[in-house]
Short mmCIF file of C-alpha atoms in Angstrom, two decimals:
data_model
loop_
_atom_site.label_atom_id
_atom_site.label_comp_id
_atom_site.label_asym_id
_atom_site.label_seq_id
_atom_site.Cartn_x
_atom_site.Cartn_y
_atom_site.Cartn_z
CA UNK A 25 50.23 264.01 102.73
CA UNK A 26 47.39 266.51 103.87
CA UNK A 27 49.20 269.74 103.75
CA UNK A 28 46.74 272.51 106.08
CA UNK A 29 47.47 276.17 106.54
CA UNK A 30 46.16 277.77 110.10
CA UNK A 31 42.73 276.25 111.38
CA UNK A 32 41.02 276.14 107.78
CA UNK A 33 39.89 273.28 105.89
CA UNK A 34 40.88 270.20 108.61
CA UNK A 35 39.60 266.97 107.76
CA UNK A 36 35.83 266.32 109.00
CA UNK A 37 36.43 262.85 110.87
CA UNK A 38 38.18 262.55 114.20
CA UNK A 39 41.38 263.62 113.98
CA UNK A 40 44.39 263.17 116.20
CA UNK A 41 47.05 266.20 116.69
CA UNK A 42 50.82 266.01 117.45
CA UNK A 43 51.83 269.76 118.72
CA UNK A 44 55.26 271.12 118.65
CA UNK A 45 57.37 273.20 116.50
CA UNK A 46 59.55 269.89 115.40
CA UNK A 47 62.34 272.33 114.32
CA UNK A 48 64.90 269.32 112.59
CA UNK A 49 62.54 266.23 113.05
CA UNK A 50 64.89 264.82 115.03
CA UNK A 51 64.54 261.14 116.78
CA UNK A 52 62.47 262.30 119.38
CA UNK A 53 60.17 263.98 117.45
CA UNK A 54 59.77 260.55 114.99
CA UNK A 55 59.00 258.82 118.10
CA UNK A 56 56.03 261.30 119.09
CA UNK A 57 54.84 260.80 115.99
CA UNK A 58 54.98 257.46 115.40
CA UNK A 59 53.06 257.29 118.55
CA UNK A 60 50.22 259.77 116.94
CA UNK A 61 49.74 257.03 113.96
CA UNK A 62 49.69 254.44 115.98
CA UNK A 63 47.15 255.55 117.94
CA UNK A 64 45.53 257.41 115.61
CA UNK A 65 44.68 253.98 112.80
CA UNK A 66 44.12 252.13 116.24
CA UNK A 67 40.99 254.98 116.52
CA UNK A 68 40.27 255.15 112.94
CA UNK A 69 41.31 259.21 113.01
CA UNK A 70 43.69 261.11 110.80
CA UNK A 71 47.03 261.89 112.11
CA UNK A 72 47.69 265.46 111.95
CA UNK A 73 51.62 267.14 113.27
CA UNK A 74 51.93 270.83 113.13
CA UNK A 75 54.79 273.32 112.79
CA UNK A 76 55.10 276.76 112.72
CA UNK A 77 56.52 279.35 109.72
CA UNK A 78 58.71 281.47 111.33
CA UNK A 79 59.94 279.60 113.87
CA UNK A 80 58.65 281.18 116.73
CA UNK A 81 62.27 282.34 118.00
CA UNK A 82 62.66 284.61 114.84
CA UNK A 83 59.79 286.13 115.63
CA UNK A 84 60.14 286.59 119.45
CA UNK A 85 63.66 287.06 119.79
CA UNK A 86 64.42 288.81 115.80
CA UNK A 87 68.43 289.55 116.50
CA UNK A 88 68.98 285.98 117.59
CA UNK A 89 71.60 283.89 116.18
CA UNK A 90 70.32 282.16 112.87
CA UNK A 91 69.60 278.23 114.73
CA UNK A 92 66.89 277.00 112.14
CA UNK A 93 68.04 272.97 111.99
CA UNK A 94 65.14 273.13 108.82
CA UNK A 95 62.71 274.98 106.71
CA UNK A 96 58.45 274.63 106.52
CA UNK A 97 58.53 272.50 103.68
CA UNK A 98 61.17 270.14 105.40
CA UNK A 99 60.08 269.88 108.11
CA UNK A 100 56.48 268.69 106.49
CA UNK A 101 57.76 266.35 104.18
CA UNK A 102 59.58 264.54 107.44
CA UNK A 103 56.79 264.85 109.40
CA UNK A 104 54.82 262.95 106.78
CA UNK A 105 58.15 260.41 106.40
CA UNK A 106 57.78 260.01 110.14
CA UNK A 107 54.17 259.07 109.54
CA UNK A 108 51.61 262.28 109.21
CA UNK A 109 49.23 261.64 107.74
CA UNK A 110 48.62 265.84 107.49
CA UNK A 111 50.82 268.32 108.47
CA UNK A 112 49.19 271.90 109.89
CA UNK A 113 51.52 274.48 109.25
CA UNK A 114 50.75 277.59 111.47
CA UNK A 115 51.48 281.17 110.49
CA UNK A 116 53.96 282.17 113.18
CA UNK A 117 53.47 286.37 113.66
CA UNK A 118 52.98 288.63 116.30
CA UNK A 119 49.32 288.23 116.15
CA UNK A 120 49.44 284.63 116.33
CA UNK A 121 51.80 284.91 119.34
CA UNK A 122 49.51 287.34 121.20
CA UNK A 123 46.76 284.58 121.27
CA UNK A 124 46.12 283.41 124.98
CA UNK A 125 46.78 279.67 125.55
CA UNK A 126 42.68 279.04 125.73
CA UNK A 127 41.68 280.61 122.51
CA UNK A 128 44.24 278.73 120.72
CA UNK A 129 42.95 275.99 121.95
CA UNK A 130 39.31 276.46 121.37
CA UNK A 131 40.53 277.43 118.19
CA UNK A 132 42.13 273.97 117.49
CA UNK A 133 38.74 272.63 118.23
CA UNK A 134 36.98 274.37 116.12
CA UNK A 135 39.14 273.31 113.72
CA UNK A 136 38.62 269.85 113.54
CA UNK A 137 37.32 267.18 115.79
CA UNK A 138 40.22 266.77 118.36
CA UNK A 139 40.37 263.77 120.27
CA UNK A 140 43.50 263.37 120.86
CA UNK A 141 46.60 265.61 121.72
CA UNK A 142 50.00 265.04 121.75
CA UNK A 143 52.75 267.08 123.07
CA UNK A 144 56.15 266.81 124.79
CA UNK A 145 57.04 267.28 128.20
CA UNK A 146 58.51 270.49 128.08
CA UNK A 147 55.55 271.80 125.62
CA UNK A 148 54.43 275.58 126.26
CA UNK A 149 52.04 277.80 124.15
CA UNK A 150 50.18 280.65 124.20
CA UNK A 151 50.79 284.57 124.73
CA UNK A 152 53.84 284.71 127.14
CA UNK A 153 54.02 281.00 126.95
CA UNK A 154 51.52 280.88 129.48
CA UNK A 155 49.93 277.42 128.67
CA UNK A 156 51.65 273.83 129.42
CA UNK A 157 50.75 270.36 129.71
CA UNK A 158 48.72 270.80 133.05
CA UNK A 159 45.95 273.44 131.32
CA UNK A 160 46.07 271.08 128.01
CA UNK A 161 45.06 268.31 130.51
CA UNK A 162 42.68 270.65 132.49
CA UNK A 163 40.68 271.22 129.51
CA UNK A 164 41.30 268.29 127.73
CA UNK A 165 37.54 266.34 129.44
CA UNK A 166 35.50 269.74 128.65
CA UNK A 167 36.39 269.78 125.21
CA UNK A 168 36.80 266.13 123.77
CA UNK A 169 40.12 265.09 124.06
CA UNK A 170 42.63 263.17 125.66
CA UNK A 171 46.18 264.33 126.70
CA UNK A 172 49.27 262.06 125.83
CA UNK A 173 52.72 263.69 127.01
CA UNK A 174 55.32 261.78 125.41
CA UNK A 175 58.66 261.04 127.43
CA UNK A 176 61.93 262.61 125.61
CA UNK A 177 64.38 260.22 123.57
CA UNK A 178 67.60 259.61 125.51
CA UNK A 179 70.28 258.44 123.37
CA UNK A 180 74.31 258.68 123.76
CA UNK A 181 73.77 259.61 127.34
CA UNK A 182 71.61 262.32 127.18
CA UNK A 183 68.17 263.85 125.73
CA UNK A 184 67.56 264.03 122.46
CA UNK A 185 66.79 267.58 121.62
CA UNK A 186 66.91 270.44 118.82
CA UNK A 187 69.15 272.50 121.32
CA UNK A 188 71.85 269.58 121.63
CA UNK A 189 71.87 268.95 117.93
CA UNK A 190 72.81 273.12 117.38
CA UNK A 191 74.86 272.60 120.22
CA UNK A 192 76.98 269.67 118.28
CA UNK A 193 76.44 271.74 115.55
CA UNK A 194 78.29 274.83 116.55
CA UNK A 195 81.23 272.88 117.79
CA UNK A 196 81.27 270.98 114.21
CA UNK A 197 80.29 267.28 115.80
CA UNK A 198 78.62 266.26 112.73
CA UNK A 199 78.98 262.89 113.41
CA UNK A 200 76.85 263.25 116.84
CA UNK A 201 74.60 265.42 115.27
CA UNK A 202 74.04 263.07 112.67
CA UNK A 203 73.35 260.05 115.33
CA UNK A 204 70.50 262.42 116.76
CA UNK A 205 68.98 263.73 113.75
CA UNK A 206 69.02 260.04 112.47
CA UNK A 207 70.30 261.55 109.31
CA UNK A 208 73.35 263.93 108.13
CA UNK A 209 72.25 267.94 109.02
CA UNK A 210 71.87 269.29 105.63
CA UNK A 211 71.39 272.48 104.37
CA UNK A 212 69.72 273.86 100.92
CA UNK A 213 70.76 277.18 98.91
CA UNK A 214 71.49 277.74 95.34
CA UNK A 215 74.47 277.29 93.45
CA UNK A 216 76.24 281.16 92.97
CA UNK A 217 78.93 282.84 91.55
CA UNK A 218 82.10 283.03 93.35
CA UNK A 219 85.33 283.97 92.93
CA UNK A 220 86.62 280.89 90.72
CA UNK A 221 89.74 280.38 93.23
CA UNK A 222 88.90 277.41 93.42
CA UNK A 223 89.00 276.50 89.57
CA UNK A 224 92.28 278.50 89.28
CA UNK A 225 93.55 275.76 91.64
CA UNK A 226 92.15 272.65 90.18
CA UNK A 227 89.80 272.24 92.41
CA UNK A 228 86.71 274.02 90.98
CA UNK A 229 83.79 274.19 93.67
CA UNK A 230 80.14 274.86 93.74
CA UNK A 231 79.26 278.03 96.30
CA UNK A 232 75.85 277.70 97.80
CA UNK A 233 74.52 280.54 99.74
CA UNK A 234 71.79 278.81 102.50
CA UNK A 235 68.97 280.64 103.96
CA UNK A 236 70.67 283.55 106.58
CA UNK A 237 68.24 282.00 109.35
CA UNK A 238 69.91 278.56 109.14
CA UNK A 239 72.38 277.27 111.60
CA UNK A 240 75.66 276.27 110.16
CA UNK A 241 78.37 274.28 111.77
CA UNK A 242 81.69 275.30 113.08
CA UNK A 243 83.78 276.43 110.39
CA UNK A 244 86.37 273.71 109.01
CA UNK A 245 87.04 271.39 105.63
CA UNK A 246 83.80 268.09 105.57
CA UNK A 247 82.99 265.10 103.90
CA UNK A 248 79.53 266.13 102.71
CA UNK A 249 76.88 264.97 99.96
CA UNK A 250 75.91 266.78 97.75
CA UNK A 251 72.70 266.21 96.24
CA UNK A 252 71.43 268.58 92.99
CA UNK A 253 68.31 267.63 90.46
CA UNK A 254 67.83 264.35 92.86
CA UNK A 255 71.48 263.22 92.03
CA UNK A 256 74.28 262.80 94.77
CA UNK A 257 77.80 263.61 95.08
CA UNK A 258 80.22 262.70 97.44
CA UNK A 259 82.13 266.36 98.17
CA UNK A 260 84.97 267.54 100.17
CA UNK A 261 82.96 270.74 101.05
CA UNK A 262 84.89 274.00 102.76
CA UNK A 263 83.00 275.87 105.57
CA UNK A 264 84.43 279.37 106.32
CA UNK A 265 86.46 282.90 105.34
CA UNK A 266 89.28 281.49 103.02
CA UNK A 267 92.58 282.75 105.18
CA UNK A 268 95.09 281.87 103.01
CA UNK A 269 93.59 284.45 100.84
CA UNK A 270 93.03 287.56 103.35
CA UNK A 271 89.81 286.10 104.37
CA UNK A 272 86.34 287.53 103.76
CA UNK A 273 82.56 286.52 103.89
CA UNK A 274 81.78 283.15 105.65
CA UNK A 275 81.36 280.94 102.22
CA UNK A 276 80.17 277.03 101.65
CA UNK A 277 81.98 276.10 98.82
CA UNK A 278 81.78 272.39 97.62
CA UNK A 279 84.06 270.50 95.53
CA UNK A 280 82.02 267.44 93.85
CA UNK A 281 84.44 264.85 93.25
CA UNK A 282 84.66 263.18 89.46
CA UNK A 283 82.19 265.67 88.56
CA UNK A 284 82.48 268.34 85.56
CA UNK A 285 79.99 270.49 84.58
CA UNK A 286 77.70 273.50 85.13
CA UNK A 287 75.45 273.85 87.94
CA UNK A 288 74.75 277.71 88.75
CA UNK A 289 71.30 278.88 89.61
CA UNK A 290 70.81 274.90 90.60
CA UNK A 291 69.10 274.27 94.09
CA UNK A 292 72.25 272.13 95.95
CA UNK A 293 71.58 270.31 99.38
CA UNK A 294 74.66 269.78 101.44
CA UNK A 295 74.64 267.11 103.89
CA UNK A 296 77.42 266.79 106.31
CA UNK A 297 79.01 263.70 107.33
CA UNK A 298 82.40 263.90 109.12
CA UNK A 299 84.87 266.52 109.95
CA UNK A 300 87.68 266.63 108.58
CA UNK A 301 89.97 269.61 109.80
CA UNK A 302 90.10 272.89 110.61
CA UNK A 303 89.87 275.57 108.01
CA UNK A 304 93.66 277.18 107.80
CA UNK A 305 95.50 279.69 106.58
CA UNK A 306 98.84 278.35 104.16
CA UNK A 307 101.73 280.55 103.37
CA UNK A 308 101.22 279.66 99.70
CA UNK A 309 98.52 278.57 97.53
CA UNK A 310 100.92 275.83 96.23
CA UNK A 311 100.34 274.14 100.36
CA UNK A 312 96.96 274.87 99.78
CA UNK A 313 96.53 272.38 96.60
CA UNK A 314 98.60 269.70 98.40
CA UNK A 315 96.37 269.77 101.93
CA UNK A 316 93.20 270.39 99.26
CA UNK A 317 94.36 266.77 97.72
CA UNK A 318 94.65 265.32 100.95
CA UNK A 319 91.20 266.48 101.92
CA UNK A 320 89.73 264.99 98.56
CA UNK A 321 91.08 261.62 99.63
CA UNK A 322 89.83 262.38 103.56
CA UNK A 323 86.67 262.88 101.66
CA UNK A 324 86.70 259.34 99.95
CA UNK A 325 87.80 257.37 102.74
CA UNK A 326 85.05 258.95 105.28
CA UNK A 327 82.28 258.66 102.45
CA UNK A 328 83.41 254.72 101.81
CA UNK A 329 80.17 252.22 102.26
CA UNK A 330 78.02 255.76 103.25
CA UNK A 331 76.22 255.34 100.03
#
């Protein structure tokens, strides 16, 4: 993969660019792109998706609700999986969002040799979002290149989109979620010290503190993987404030089943599978262990043939 930062050092040939922010890489946004290759070896160009760093949201709207579905660097390694042959990652600050929709554009020219552009129907850009498909295709003949606006994915009775995945997300449908994405939503932080509870009940669990901008699902006891060093572990993993113990910060503690061992400071990606209850507050840690137990074998069951 062709990894490019801004409008410097794009490949000298023709080159055809797929333009969105592609926040989770979702089914629609595979589609767009496999569209962009296809097209793209049909030309003989080079297949180039961008993205931006900040999303544009956490720039524009700062005291927002943390809803990134996925960082740069994920979202350009599935970019590339979905078939990019480069990925353009744009610097997403207030200077970049005060550029008017032309001299973006003329600066995406001047970047490479454009010939074809890809966007969804829905796409806006530019200061204020003042550009859309219409000016894209209004300039499109004067400066080299064709417009291609790419229908949305409908699946499960509705479009696919990054909203409805946070949607499902929020009300802890990470089954649906999954079914969109086209993978479980997973999310990366390292492994930290908490407050051993849960070794003190048999049940000793990995806490891993995500990035504050990401989006995490409803609070409530999952079937997850776990996946640390490229190895991956099924997990019963707990979302939430601990109640049965006076509550607290919102935690993501895992428990890797048939694992022992050491893995603080580690980099742990948690992928979410199934539901499995709400969290819960117990009048004893003794109910705790016994639901705990249950949820270990919840975990097995709804990880069974998932691997």
């Amino acid at each position: 993969m062709i990894l490019l930062h801004g409008f410097d050092g794009w490949p000298a040939g023709p080159a055809h660019l797929a333009i969105g922010v592609f926040d989770g890489v979702h089914r629609g946004h595979r589609e767009l792109v496999r569209r962009l290759r296809a097209g793209a070896e049909a030309a003989g160009a080079v297949a180039l998706a961008t993205t931006f760093d900040p999303l544009p949201i956490q720039v524009l709207a700062p005291g927002a609700p943390a809803s990134a579905l996925s960082d740069a660097a994920e979202r350009a390694a599935l970019l590339a999986a979905a078939g990019a042959a480069g990925v353009v990652v744009f610097r997403f600050d207030d200077e970049f969002a005060a550029l008017p929709a032309r001299t973006f554009v003329d600066r995406l020219v001047a970047a490479g040799r454009v010939r074809r552009v890809l966007v969804g129907e829905d796409f806006r850009f530019g200061q204020g979002r003042e550009g859309d498909v219409e000016l894209l295709r209004a300039l499109g003949p004067r400066m080299g290149f064709a417009v291609e606006v790419v229908a949305p994915v409908e699946l499960d009775g509705g479009i696919v989109s990054s909203t409805r995945i946070r949607n499902l997300l929020l009300v802890g449908d990470v089954a649906s979620a999954t079914v969109l994405l086209g993978r479980p939503y997973a999310v990366r932080g390292q492994v930290v010290h908490g407050d051993r509870r849960g070794r003190a009940l048999g049940f000793p669990t990995i806490n891993v503190a995500p990035p504050a901008e990401r989006i995490l699902p409803r609070d409530g006891i999952y079937a997850t993987w776990v996946t640390v060093a490229g190895t991956r572990y099924p997990a019963a993993t707990s979302l939430g404030v601990r109640p049965t113990f006076g509550g607290g910060q919102r935690s993501l503690e895992s428990y890797l089943l048939d694992f022992g061992g050491d893995l603080y400071g580690a980099l742990a990606e948690v992928g979410f599978v199934r539901r499995l209850r709400d969290e819960l507050r117990f009048d004893s840690p003794e109910a705790l262990v016994a639901q705990i137990a249950r949820d270990v074998e919840g975990t097995r069951a709804a990880l069974a043939g998932d691997g």
